[in-house]
Tab-separated table of C-alpha atoms and ligand atoms in Angstrom:
chain	number	residue	atom	x	y	z
M	1	MET	CA	9.428	23.198	23.923
M	2	GLY	CA	12.795	21.203	23.872
M	3	ASP	CA	11.808	19.182	27.078
M	4	LEU	CA	8.407	18.435	25.473
M	5	LEU	CA	9.785	17.223	22.265
M	6	ALA	CA	12.614	15.286	23.897
M	7	ASN	CA	9.920	13.605	26.320
M	8	ALA	CA	8.047	12.604	23.303
M	9	ALA	CA	10.945	11.048	21.674
M	10	GLU	CA	11.751	9.229	24.717
M	11	ARG	CA	8.245	7.744	24.933
M	12	GLY	CA	8.253	6.988	21.117
M	13	VAL	CA	11.461	5.007	21.805
M	14	ARG	CA	10.065	3.234	24.992
M	15	TYR	CA	6.970	2.252	22.978
M	16	LEU	CA	9.090	0.780	20.086
M	17	ARG	CA	11.300	-1.178	22.283
M	18	GLY	CA	8.514	-2.573	24.263
M	19	LEU	CA	6.819	-4.124	20.991
M	20	GLY	CA	8.763	-7.280	21.019
M	21	ASP	CA	7.357	-8.401	24.357
M	22	ARG	CA	3.622	-7.155	24.191
M	23	ARG	CA	0.756	-8.818	22.555
M	24	VAL	CA	0.087	-7.646	19.144
M	25	SER	CA	-3.634	-6.711	19.496
M	26	PRO	CA	-4.615	-4.538	22.327
M	27	THR	CA	-6.474	-5.861	25.402
M	28	ALA	CA	-10.185	-5.114	25.576
M	29	ALA	CA	-9.292	-3.319	28.811
M	30	ALA	CA	-7.013	-1.075	27.034
M	31	VAL	CA	-9.439	-0.276	24.282
M	32	SER	CA	-12.242	0.535	26.888
M	33	ARG	CA	-9.892	2.962	28.689
M	34	LEU	CA	-9.911	5.359	25.492
M	35	ARG	CA	-13.144	6.738	26.655
M	36	ASP	CA	-11.026	8.471	29.214
M	37	LEU	CA	-9.428	10.600	26.464
M	38	GLY	CA	-13.137	11.960	25.665
M	39	GLY	CA	-15.599	13.834	28.026
M	40	PRO	CA	-16.413	17.491	27.480
M	41	LEU	CA	-14.047	19.664	25.854
M	42	PRO	CA	-12.227	21.342	28.697
M	43	ASN	CA	-12.837	25.012	29.058
M	44	GLU	CA	-9.189	25.870	30.166
M	45	PRO	CA	-5.828	24.990	28.203
M	46	THR	CA	-3.988	21.814	29.694
M	47	ASP	CA	-0.293	21.644	30.156
M	48	PRO	CA	1.274	19.958	26.778
M	49	GLU	CA	3.463	17.377	29.127
M	50	ALA	CA	0.016	16.344	30.624
M	51	VAL	CA	-1.607	16.106	27.203
M	52	LEU	CA	1.478	13.977	25.918
M	53	ALA	CA	1.272	11.773	29.155
M	54	LEU	CA	-2.505	11.305	28.603
M	55	LEU	CA	-2.034	10.250	25.101
M	56	ASP	CA	0.815	7.768	25.798
M	57	ASP	CA	-0.773	6.293	29.104
M	58	LEU	CA	-4.058	5.804	27.341
M	59	GLY	CA	-3.188	5.570	23.747
M	60	SER	CA	-0.132	3.534	23.365
M	61	PRO	CA	-1.692	0.541	25.108
M	62	ALA	CA	-4.613	0.916	22.737
M	63	THR	CA	-2.544	0.685	19.503
M	64	VAL	CA	-2.060	-2.463	17.207
M	65	ALA	CA	1.633	-3.489	17.441
M	66	SER	CA	1.728	-3.241	13.493
M	67	ALA	CA	5.231	-1.558	13.858
M	68	GLY	CA	6.452	-4.760	15.414
M	69	GLY	CA	7.671	-8.004	13.521
M	70	ARG	CA	4.679	-10.260	14.300
M	71	TYR	CA	1.811	-8.285	12.436
M	72	PHE	CA	0.588	-10.226	9.358
M	73	GLY	CA	-2.805	-8.508	8.833
M	74	PHE	CA	-3.848	-7.088	5.432
M	75	VAL	CA	-0.666	-5.763	3.736
M	76	VAL	CA	0.886	-3.454	6.402
M	77	GLY	CA	4.536	-2.499	6.441
M	78	GLY	CA	6.384	-1.447	9.445
M	79	ALA	CA	8.292	1.940	9.495
M	80	LEU	CA	12.108	1.733	9.216
M	81	PRO	CA	13.702	3.660	12.103
M	82	VAL	CA	15.274	6.109	9.636
M	83	THR	CA	11.852	6.804	8.365
M	84	VAL	CA	10.434	7.197	11.864
M	85	ALA	CA	13.363	9.822	12.553
M	86	ALA	CA	12.791	11.715	9.106
M	87	ASN	CA	9.217	11.909	9.937
M	88	TRP	CA	9.790	13.429	13.433
M	89	LEU	CA	11.971	15.978	11.832
M	90	ALA	CA	9.662	16.699	9.013
M	91	GLY	CA	7.153	17.067	11.666
M	92	ALA	CA	9.111	19.913	13.146
M	93	TRP	CA	9.688	21.365	9.811
M	94	ASP	CA	5.725	21.270	9.268
M	95	GLN	CA	6.213	22.101	5.486
M	96	ASN	CA	3.372	22.648	3.022
M	97	ALA	CA	4.433	20.613	0.235
M	98	GLY	CA	1.780	21.794	-2.170
M	99	LEU	CA	4.077	24.525	-3.612
M	100	THR	CA	7.834	24.782	-4.358
M	101	VAL	CA	7.760	28.306	-2.895
M	102	SER	CA	6.255	27.056	0.334
M	103	SER	CA	8.799	24.339	0.736
M	104	PRO	CA	11.812	24.107	-1.520
M	105	ILE	CA	12.926	21.070	0.418
M	106	ALA	CA	9.858	18.961	-0.102
M	107	SER	CA	9.797	19.946	-3.770
M	108	ALA	CA	13.257	18.820	-4.188
M	109	LEU	CA	12.911	15.642	-2.381
M	110	GLU	CA	9.938	14.779	-4.500
M	111	GLU	CA	11.845	15.004	-7.709
M	112	ILE	CA	14.821	13.155	-6.206
M	113	ALA	CA	12.693	10.286	-4.970
M	114	LEU	CA	10.716	10.134	-8.010
M	115	GLY	CA	13.976	9.650	-10.059
M	116	TRP	CA	15.025	6.979	-7.765
M	117	LEU	CA	11.738	5.104	-7.824
M	118	VAL	CA	11.566	5.248	-11.670
M	119	ASP	CA	15.087	3.878	-11.746
M	120	VAL	CA	14.676	0.950	-9.092
M	121	LEU	CA	11.242	-0.131	-10.280
M	122	ALA	CA	12.414	-0.141	-13.909
M	123	LEU	CA	9.618	2.162	-15.178
M	124	PRO	CA	10.055	4.278	-18.330
M	125	GLN	CA	12.580	7.062	-17.943
M	126	GLY	CA	10.830	10.366	-17.565
M	127	THR	CA	7.871	9.050	-16.010
M	128	ALA	CA	6.001	11.651	-13.848
M	129	GLY	CA	4.807	11.208	-10.408
M	130	ALA	CA	2.575	12.439	-7.585
M	131	PHE	CA	2.905	11.838	-3.834
M	132	VAL	CA	-0.542	10.913	-2.397
M	133	THR	CA	-1.995	9.064	0.730
M	134	GLY	CA	-1.752	5.479	-0.524
M	135	ALA	CA	-2.671	3.137	-3.349
M	136	THR	CA	-6.259	4.132	-3.286
M	137	MET	CA	-5.347	7.908	-3.996
M	138	ALA	CA	-2.644	6.679	-6.389
M	139	ASN	CA	-5.311	4.571	-8.488
M	140	PHE	CA	-7.421	7.673	-8.411
M	141	THR	CA	-4.881	9.897	-9.413
M	142	ALA	CA	-3.464	7.828	-12.229
M	143	LEU	CA	-6.957	6.898	-13.521
M	144	ALA	CA	-7.694	10.629	-13.709
M	145	ALA	CA	-4.930	11.224	-16.092
M	146	ALA	CA	-6.088	8.079	-18.045
M	147	ARG	CA	-9.567	9.680	-18.180
M	148	HIS	CA	-8.265	12.798	-19.503
M	149	ALA	CA	-5.988	11.044	-22.159
M	150	VAL	CA	-8.625	8.677	-23.446
M	151	LEU	CA	-11.355	11.217	-23.850
M	152	ALA	CA	-9.028	14.047	-25.219
M	153	ARG	CA	-8.168	11.307	-27.989
M	154	ALA	CA	-11.804	11.272	-28.580
M	155	GLY	CA	-12.115	15.053	-28.934
M	156	TRP	CA	-13.460	15.498	-25.350
M	157	ASP	CA	-12.367	17.983	-22.587
M	158	VAL	CA	-13.289	16.136	-19.473
M	159	GLU	CA	-11.806	18.648	-17.165
M	160	ALA	CA	-13.970	21.358	-18.776
M	161	GLN	CA	-17.015	19.503	-19.787
M	162	GLY	CA	-17.301	16.708	-17.127
M	163	LEU	CA	-18.683	13.382	-18.209
M	164	PHE	CA	-22.205	14.593	-19.232
M	165	GLY	CA	-22.375	13.726	-22.871
M	166	ALA	CA	-18.915	12.419	-23.206
M	167	PRO	CA	-18.126	9.453	-25.468
M	168	PRO	CA	-18.181	6.280	-23.032
M	169	ILE	CA	-15.235	4.753	-21.672
M	170	ILE	CA	-14.805	1.097	-21.495
M	171	VAL	CA	-13.222	0.078	-18.415
M	172	VAL	CA	-11.551	-3.454	-18.142
M	173	VAL	CA	-10.579	-5.093	-15.111
M	174	GLY	CA	-9.752	-8.506	-13.828
M	175	ASP	CA	-12.384	-10.176	-11.599
M	176	HIS	CA	-10.087	-10.015	-8.802
M	177	VAL	CA	-9.623	-6.260	-9.040
M	178	HIS	CA	-8.856	-4.563	-5.646
M	179	VAL	CA	-11.886	-2.782	-4.261
M	180	SER	CA	-9.759	0.615	-3.737
M	181	LEU	CA	-9.612	0.480	-7.764
M	182	LEU	CA	-13.199	0.303	-8.034
M	183	LYS	CA	-13.689	2.988	-5.425
M	184	ALA	CA	-11.550	5.225	-7.639
M	185	LEU	CA	-13.493	4.554	-10.688
M	186	THR	CA	-16.728	5.492	-8.739
M	187	LEU	CA	-14.897	8.767	-7.459
M	188	LEU	CA	-14.200	9.438	-11.125
M	189	GLY	CA	-17.642	9.267	-12.404
M	190	LEU	CA	-16.545	5.755	-14.286
M	191	GLY	CA	-18.895	3.605	-12.492
M	192	ARG	CA	-18.171	0.541	-10.401
M	193	ASP	CA	-20.783	-1.761	-11.904
M	194	ARG	CA	-20.246	-0.684	-15.575
M	195	VAL	CA	-16.647	-2.242	-15.726
M	196	VAL	CA	-15.872	-5.186	-17.996
M	197	ARG	CA	-14.782	-8.016	-15.599
M	198	VAL	CA	-12.203	-10.664	-17.095
M	199	PRO	CA	-12.110	-13.989	-15.560
M	200	VAL	CA	-9.094	-15.057	-13.664
M	201	ASP	CA	-7.200	-18.278	-13.152
M	202	GLY	CA	-6.878	-20.104	-9.908
M	203	GLU	CA	-4.262	-17.756	-8.689
M	204	GLY	CA	-6.592	-14.752	-9.420
M	205	ARG	CA	-4.767	-13.688	-12.431
M	206	MET	CA	-6.398	-12.030	-15.387
M	207	ARG	CA	-6.828	-14.673	-18.102
M	208	ALA	CA	-5.461	-13.301	-21.529
M	209	ASP	CA	-7.310	-15.990	-23.381
M	210	ALA	CA	-10.663	-14.570	-21.793
M	211	LEU	CA	-10.099	-10.793	-22.686
M	212	PRO	CA	-13.135	-9.559	-24.655
M	213	ALA	CA	-12.715	-7.517	-27.738
M	214	PHE	CA	-13.009	-3.767	-26.853
M	215	THR	CA	-12.164	-0.319	-28.599
M	216	ALA	CA	-11.003	2.913	-27.658
M	217	PRO	CA	-11.881	5.048	-25.613
M	218	ALA	CA	-10.891	2.362	-23.160
M	219	ILE	CA	-8.767	1.952	-19.871
M	220	LEU	CA	-7.480	-1.642	-19.060
M	221	CYS	CA	-6.393	-2.110	-15.336
M	222	LEU	CA	-3.851	-4.604	-14.519
M	223	GLN	CA	-2.829	-5.913	-11.193
M	224	ALA	CA	0.790	-6.416	-9.929
M	225	GLY	CA	0.215	-8.226	-6.665
M	226	ASN	CA	-3.185	-9.741	-5.800
M	227	VAL	CA	-4.127	-8.661	-2.243
M	228	ASN	CA	-4.785	-12.235	-1.285
M	229	SER	CA	-2.390	-14.586	-3.341
M	230	GLY	CA	0.250	-11.885	-4.359
M	231	ALA	CA	-0.117	-13.275	-8.054
M	232	PHE	CA	0.558	-10.977	-10.966
M	233	ASP	CA	-1.806	-10.278	-14.103
M	234	PRO	CA	0.224	-11.339	-17.211
M	235	ALA	CA	1.447	-7.853	-18.500
M	236	ARG	CA	3.419	-9.686	-21.034
M	237	GLU	CA	0.612	-11.378	-22.771
M	238	ILE	CA	-2.326	-8.425	-22.074
M	239	CYS	CA	-0.247	-5.364	-22.669
M	240	PRO	CA	-0.005	-5.730	-26.745
M	241	ILE	CA	-3.618	-6.804	-26.997
M	242	ALA	CA	-4.822	-3.719	-24.930
M	243	ARG	CA	-2.243	-1.455	-26.725
M	244	ARG	CA	-3.731	-2.637	-30.218
M	245	ALA	CA	-7.238	-1.860	-28.962
M	246	GLY	CA	-5.982	1.757	-28.205
M	247	ALA	CA	-6.681	1.414	-24.355
M	248	TRP	CA	-4.591	3.300	-21.627
M	249	ILE	CA	-3.092	0.539	-19.420
M	250	HIS	CA	-2.975	1.022	-15.891
M	251	VAL	CA	-1.157	-0.896	-13.227
M	252	ASP	CA	-2.340	-1.300	-9.775
M	253	GLY	CA	0.924	-2.387	-8.000
M	254	ALA	CA	0.242	-1.245	-4.183
M	255	PHE	CA	2.829	-3.701	-3.061
M	256	GLY	CA	3.565	-6.046	-5.985
M	257	LEU	CA	5.222	-3.412	-8.070
M	258	TRP	CA	8.084	-3.410	-5.314
M	259	ALA	CA	9.114	-7.044	-6.622
M	260	ALA	CA	10.809	-5.115	-9.577
M	261	ALA	CA	13.529	-4.053	-6.996
M	262	ALA	CA	14.303	-7.530	-5.971
M	263	PRO	CA	16.315	-9.663	-8.569
M	264	SER	CA	14.797	-12.890	-7.598
M	265	ARG	CA	11.223	-11.715	-7.859
M	266	ALA	CA	11.661	-9.082	-10.709
M	267	HIS	CA	10.501	-11.457	-13.250
M	268	LEU	CA	6.940	-11.275	-11.823
M	269	THR	CA	6.890	-7.617	-13.068
M	270	GLU	CA	7.932	-8.517	-16.556
M	271	ASP	CA	6.663	-5.832	-19.095
M	272	VAL	CA	4.535	-3.980	-16.567
M	273	ASP	CA	6.794	-1.215	-17.754
M	274	LEU	CA	4.632	-1.216	-21.016
M	275	ALA	CA	1.603	0.389	-19.031
M	276	ASP	CA	0.923	4.075	-19.067
M	277	SER	CA	0.156	4.483	-15.350
M	278	TRP	CA	1.052	2.682	-11.957
M	279	ALA	CA	-0.166	2.931	-8.558
M	280	LEU	CA	2.391	2.199	-5.499
M	281	ASP	CA	2.192	2.289	-1.794
M	282	ALA	CA	5.150	3.290	0.257
M	283	HIS	CA	3.456	2.457	3.448
M	284	LYS	CA	3.384	-0.873	2.681
M	285	TRP	CA	6.696	-2.479	1.497
M	286	LEU	CA	9.039	0.505	1.623
M	287	ASN	CA	8.319	0.464	5.128
M	288	VAL	CA	7.772	4.428	5.774
M	289	PRO	CA	5.143	5.650	8.210
M	290	TYR	CA	1.633	5.954	7.309
M	291	ASP	CA	0.107	7.418	4.858
M	292	SER	CA	2.314	7.364	1.825
M	293	GLY	CA	1.726	6.306	-1.786
M	294	ILE	CA	2.816	7.236	-5.246
M	295	ALA	CA	1.128	7.622	-8.513
M	296	PHE	CA	3.270	7.170	-11.656
M	297	VAL	CA	2.193	8.365	-15.301
M	298	ARG	CA	4.331	8.036	-18.314
M	299	ASP	CA	2.799	11.066	-20.020
M	300	GLY	CA	3.185	13.771	-17.284
M	301	ALA	CA	1.204	16.335	-19.498
M	302	ALA	CA	-1.825	13.959	-18.935
M	303	LEU	CA	-1.276	13.972	-15.222
M	304	THR	CA	-0.841	17.759	-15.066
M	305	ALA	CA	-3.961	18.285	-17.340
M	306	SER	CA	-5.982	16.234	-15.094
M	307	MET	CA	-4.818	17.999	-11.886
M	308	ALA	CA	-4.589	21.396	-13.062
M	309	ALA	CA	-5.340	24.525	-10.959
M	310	SER	CA	-4.429	27.989	-11.002
M	311	ALA	CA	-5.012	31.214	-9.176
M	312	ALA	CA	-3.345	34.503	-8.964
M	313	TYR	CA	-1.932	34.009	-5.577
M	314	LEU	CA	-0.476	30.534	-6.372
M	315	VAL	CA	3.048	31.066	-7.425
M	316	GLN	CA	4.216	29.123	-10.236
M	317	GLN	CA	7.764	28.591	-10.611
M	318	THR	CA	9.493	27.159	-13.744
M	319	GLY	CA	10.271	23.716	-12.619
M	320	ARG	CA	7.898	20.897	-11.325
M	321	GLU	CA	5.157	22.267	-9.154
M	322	PRO	CA	3.987	19.537	-6.661
M	323	HIS	CA	0.168	20.572	-6.434
M	324	LEU	CA	-0.172	20.347	-10.272
M	325	HIS	CA	0.402	16.620	-10.044
M	326	THR	CA	-1.809	15.757	-7.078
M	327	PRO	CA	-5.672	15.973	-6.129
M	328	GLU	CA	-4.644	17.852	-2.930
M	329	MET	CA	-3.196	21.324	-2.850
M	330	SER	CA	-1.820	21.631	0.619
M	331	ARG	CA	-0.461	18.480	2.078
M	332	ARG	CA	2.449	17.156	4.274
M	333	ALA	CA	5.835	16.340	2.650
M	334	ARG	CA	5.589	12.451	2.278
M	335	ALA	CA	8.747	12.347	-0.033
M	336	VAL	CA	10.578	13.097	2.979
M	337	GLU	CA	10.210	9.538	4.382
M	338	VAL	CA	10.268	7.824	0.741
M	339	TRP	CA	13.709	9.785	0.245
M	340	ALA	CA	15.074	8.592	3.635
M	341	ALA	CA	14.026	5.036	3.153
M	342	LEU	CA	15.676	4.913	-0.267
M	343	ARG	CA	18.808	6.961	0.757
M	344	HIS	CA	19.236	4.477	3.668
M	345	LEU	CA	18.502	1.068	2.025
M	346	GLY	CA	20.184	1.787	-1.380
M	347	ARG	CA	19.351	-0.481	-4.130
M	348	SER	CA	20.758	-3.534	-2.362
M	349	GLY	CA	18.795	-2.932	1.036
M	350	LEU	CA	15.632	-2.543	-0.896
M	351	ALA	CA	16.252	-5.936	-2.536
M	352	ASP	CA	17.068	-7.501	0.505
M	353	LEU	CA	13.884	-6.043	2.337
M	354	VAL	CA	11.803	-7.582	-0.497
M	355	GLU	CA	13.453	-10.948	-0.667
M	356	ARG	CA	13.992	-11.365	2.812
M	357	THR	CA	10.104	-10.915	3.600
M	358	CYS	CA	9.187	-13.251	0.557
M	359	CYS	CA	11.541	-15.850	2.012
M	360	TYR	CA	9.742	-15.768	5.348
M	361	ALA	CA	6.428	-16.050	3.698
M	362	GLY	CA	7.961	-19.101	2.275
M	363	ARG	CA	9.051	-20.335	5.668
M	364	PHE	CA	5.381	-19.968	6.868
M	365	ALA	CA	3.745	-21.871	4.061
M	366	GLU	CA	6.559	-24.631	4.512
M	367	GLY	CA	5.811	-25.039	8.314
M	368	LEU	CA	2.006	-24.790	7.863
M	369	ARG	CA	2.351	-27.602	5.031
M	370	ARG	CA	4.622	-29.810	7.327
M	371	ALA	CA	2.020	-29.443	9.875
M	372	GLY	CA	-0.553	-30.848	7.432
M	373	TYR	CA	-2.453	-27.779	6.554
M	374	ARG	CA	-3.486	-26.701	2.989
M	375	VAL	CA	-1.610	-23.663	1.512
M	376	LEU	CA	-4.148	-22.416	-0.970
M	377	ASN	CA	-1.844	-20.245	-3.153
M	378	ASP	CA	1.344	-20.441	-4.889
M	379	VAL	CA	3.573	-18.579	-2.546
M	380	VAL	CA	5.400	-16.401	-5.235
M	381	LEU	CA	5.766	-13.344	-3.130
M	382	ASN	CA	5.034	-12.245	0.527
M	383	GLN	CA	1.409	-13.528	0.811
M	384	VAL	CA	0.130	-16.930	2.188
M	385	LEU	CA	-3.325	-18.271	2.159
M	386	VAL	CA	-3.934	-21.243	4.390
M	387	SER	CA	-6.990	-23.249	5.316
M	388	PHE	CA	-7.243	-25.418	8.493
M	389	GLY	CA	-9.599	-28.054	7.016
M	390	ASN	CA	-12.924	-26.258	6.224
M	391	SER	CA	-14.201	-22.622	6.345
M	392	GLU	CA	-15.687	-23.072	9.856
M	393	ALA	CA	-12.377	-24.428	11.413
M	394	THR	CA	-10.292	-21.602	9.529
M	395	ARG	CA	-12.373	-19.006	10.980
M	396	ARG	CA	-12.101	-20.756	14.550
M	397	VAL	CA	-8.268	-20.761	14.071
M	398	ILE	CA	-8.060	-17.060	12.976
M	399	GLU	CA	-10.279	-16.071	16.112
M	400	ALA	CA	-8.209	-18.127	18.294
M	401	VAL	CA	-4.798	-16.599	16.845
M	402	GLN	CA	-6.221	-13.061	17.273
M	403	ALA	CA	-7.183	-13.790	20.949
M	404	ASP	CA	-3.714	-15.264	21.905
M	405	GLY	CA	-1.986	-12.139	20.838
M	406	THR	CA	1.281	-13.558	19.986
M	407	CYS	CA	0.880	-12.604	16.196
M	408	TRP	CA	-2.028	-11.174	14.267
M	409	ALA	CA	-3.433	-12.738	11.065
M	410	GLY	CA	-6.725	-11.941	9.218
M	411	GLY	CA	-8.965	-14.016	7.155
M	412	THR	CA	-10.283	-13.732	3.680
M	413	LEU	CA	-12.462	-15.778	1.233
M	414	TRP	CA	-10.389	-17.643	-1.417
M	415	ARG	CA	-12.401	-19.559	-4.246
M	416	ASN	CA	-15.478	-19.556	-1.897
M	417	GLU	CA	-13.589	-20.969	1.144
M	418	ALA	CA	-12.443	-19.104	4.225
M	419	ALA	CA	-8.719	-18.752	4.422
M	420	MET	CA	-6.233	-17.326	6.833
M	421	ARG	CA	-4.108	-14.446	5.371
M	422	LEU	CA	-0.538	-13.970	6.161
M	423	SER	CA	1.155	-11.170	4.738
M	424	VAL	CA	5.011	-10.631	5.593
M	425	SER	CA	5.696	-6.817	4.943
M	426	SER	CA	7.768	-5.621	7.586
M	427	TRP	CA	11.564	-4.928	7.969
M	428	ALA	CA	11.147	-5.655	11.857
M	429	THR	CA	10.197	-9.351	11.221
M	430	THR	CA	12.997	-11.747	11.967
M	431	GLU	CA	13.122	-15.581	11.651
M	432	ARG	CA	12.435	-15.911	15.315
M	433	ASP	CA	9.406	-13.937	14.795
M	434	ILE	CA	8.031	-16.260	12.076
M	435	ASP	CA	8.703	-19.324	14.080
M	436	ARG	CA	7.204	-17.902	17.202
M	437	SER	CA	4.087	-16.937	15.340
M	438	LEU	CA	3.988	-20.219	13.499
M	439	ALA	CA	4.084	-22.169	16.879
M	440	ALA	CA	1.232	-19.923	17.989
M	441	ILE	CA	-0.877	-20.610	14.887
M	442	LEU	CA	-0.356	-24.414	15.111
M	443	ARG	CA	-1.246	-24.144	18.814
M	444	ALA	CA	-4.395	-22.388	17.959
M	445	ALA	CA	-5.054	-24.940	15.240
M	446	ALA	CA	-4.564	-27.880	17.421
M	447	GLN	CA	-6.936	-26.395	19.939
M	448	ALA	CA	-9.653	-25.372	17.584
M	449	GLY	CA	-9.651	-28.852	16.057
M	450	ARG	CA	-10.407	-30.515	19.199
F	501	PLP	C1	-3.573	-4.314	-4.913
F	501	PLP	C2	-4.112	-3.183	-3.884
F	501	PLP	N1	-4.404	-2.048	-4.465
F	501	PLP	C3	-4.717	-1.123	-3.535
F	501	PLP	C4	-4.758	-1.009	-2.333
F	501	PLP	C5	-5.020	0.108	-1.388
F	501	PLP	O1	-4.157	0.519	-0.810
F	501	PLP	P1	-4.261	1.543	0.256
F	501	PLP	O2	-5.051	1.167	1.533
F	501	PLP	O3	-2.843	1.929	0.813
F	501	PLP	O4	-4.968	2.878	-0.315
F	501	PLP	C6	-4.265	-2.269	-1.464
F	501	PLP	C7	-4.301	-2.605	-0.150
F	501	PLP	O5	-3.899	-3.569	0.111
F	501	PLP	C8	-3.883	-3.437	-2.489
F	501	PLP	O6	-3.352	-4.527	-2.129
């Protein structure tokens, strides 16, 4: 066993060391060789070393090098080396983090990491939390607590009775609501199409002056960090209005909430602490391995009421029971890497990670503007949107950049116009990576313009 695991570690290290020199997207040939991983299920066992070799030889070249410094697609963080190491150790532990009795270490790390996160993100002291797969499930979990609370106030027990015959809940979202939040609403029976959509301004921020009148039971969903522009809904103006209406306020802060940990960007998150719940990703800006997100709920009782489950065999200890906070019962110990990242970075390291990546986004924007291209958003965070003239030209540049392989950037529609999205979210990105990637993008733009 020792040799096998050492071999895996050696292969992993070799893979990570090779990322700087390889193309970011895999070649078509590498992807087509993946079919050799299939075929009929073997009748007899295969030697573990051979299994590992096959996985590395065929699998590694077919990965996307998002763990390296030149991947700017979606909002994908890298994984800090300490979190990869912690992940490997936790893999060896193979803990079931659902119950304290099945993993005291996972349970302890959840409590410690939650306390640190509440502190560094300036959320209300005593806020409860749940370790889930990502912001989609964090939105789901927090909104389940919201659904419980607003219906309980209306005299309805949604966990016992379901939504049949329940008082209708008004759900208010910004027009640029992230699709994952709508997905969470559908899973909760709150419906994607019955939401009240509030118009947004040119950066995608909910307009406080366009907020309709509404009454409880209601849930108002703010966004801290628009997936395209990085913009923040104005919590300062909207929270008091929502509060007066008796609404539960939820903040989808998948990546933007991390701005609270960086002194130069913390103003963007002003007054988000007035909310009742927050969704956060750790696999994005905290740079822990996939998958990892956290739901925070100010009123822990609302969270545990929405996630309650009991059976005689499930040992209930006196402290915080992890599975009473999450949709899942059995799950991996995600807090291990979150704890390791925070313990390693400390307050100053986390601030530096956020600030550095924001500065690199600014460097991208500056270089693109200097070359004569239109940056479409106000680059307040780590997101840059750029047009290369018109939608057709922009799509051609995106295609050329992806084919070139020096870096990877995706596309989006921004105010009915195609745009290239650049999201700088990884500890591994250096100034050199930005300059090298910028040169590749400008080269592709020049070629596409010919
Ligand atoms: C604002 C926002 N919310 C939610 C999500 C969904 O996150 P995940 O894919 O981790 O579930 C994202 C992903 O980019 C996001 O930007």
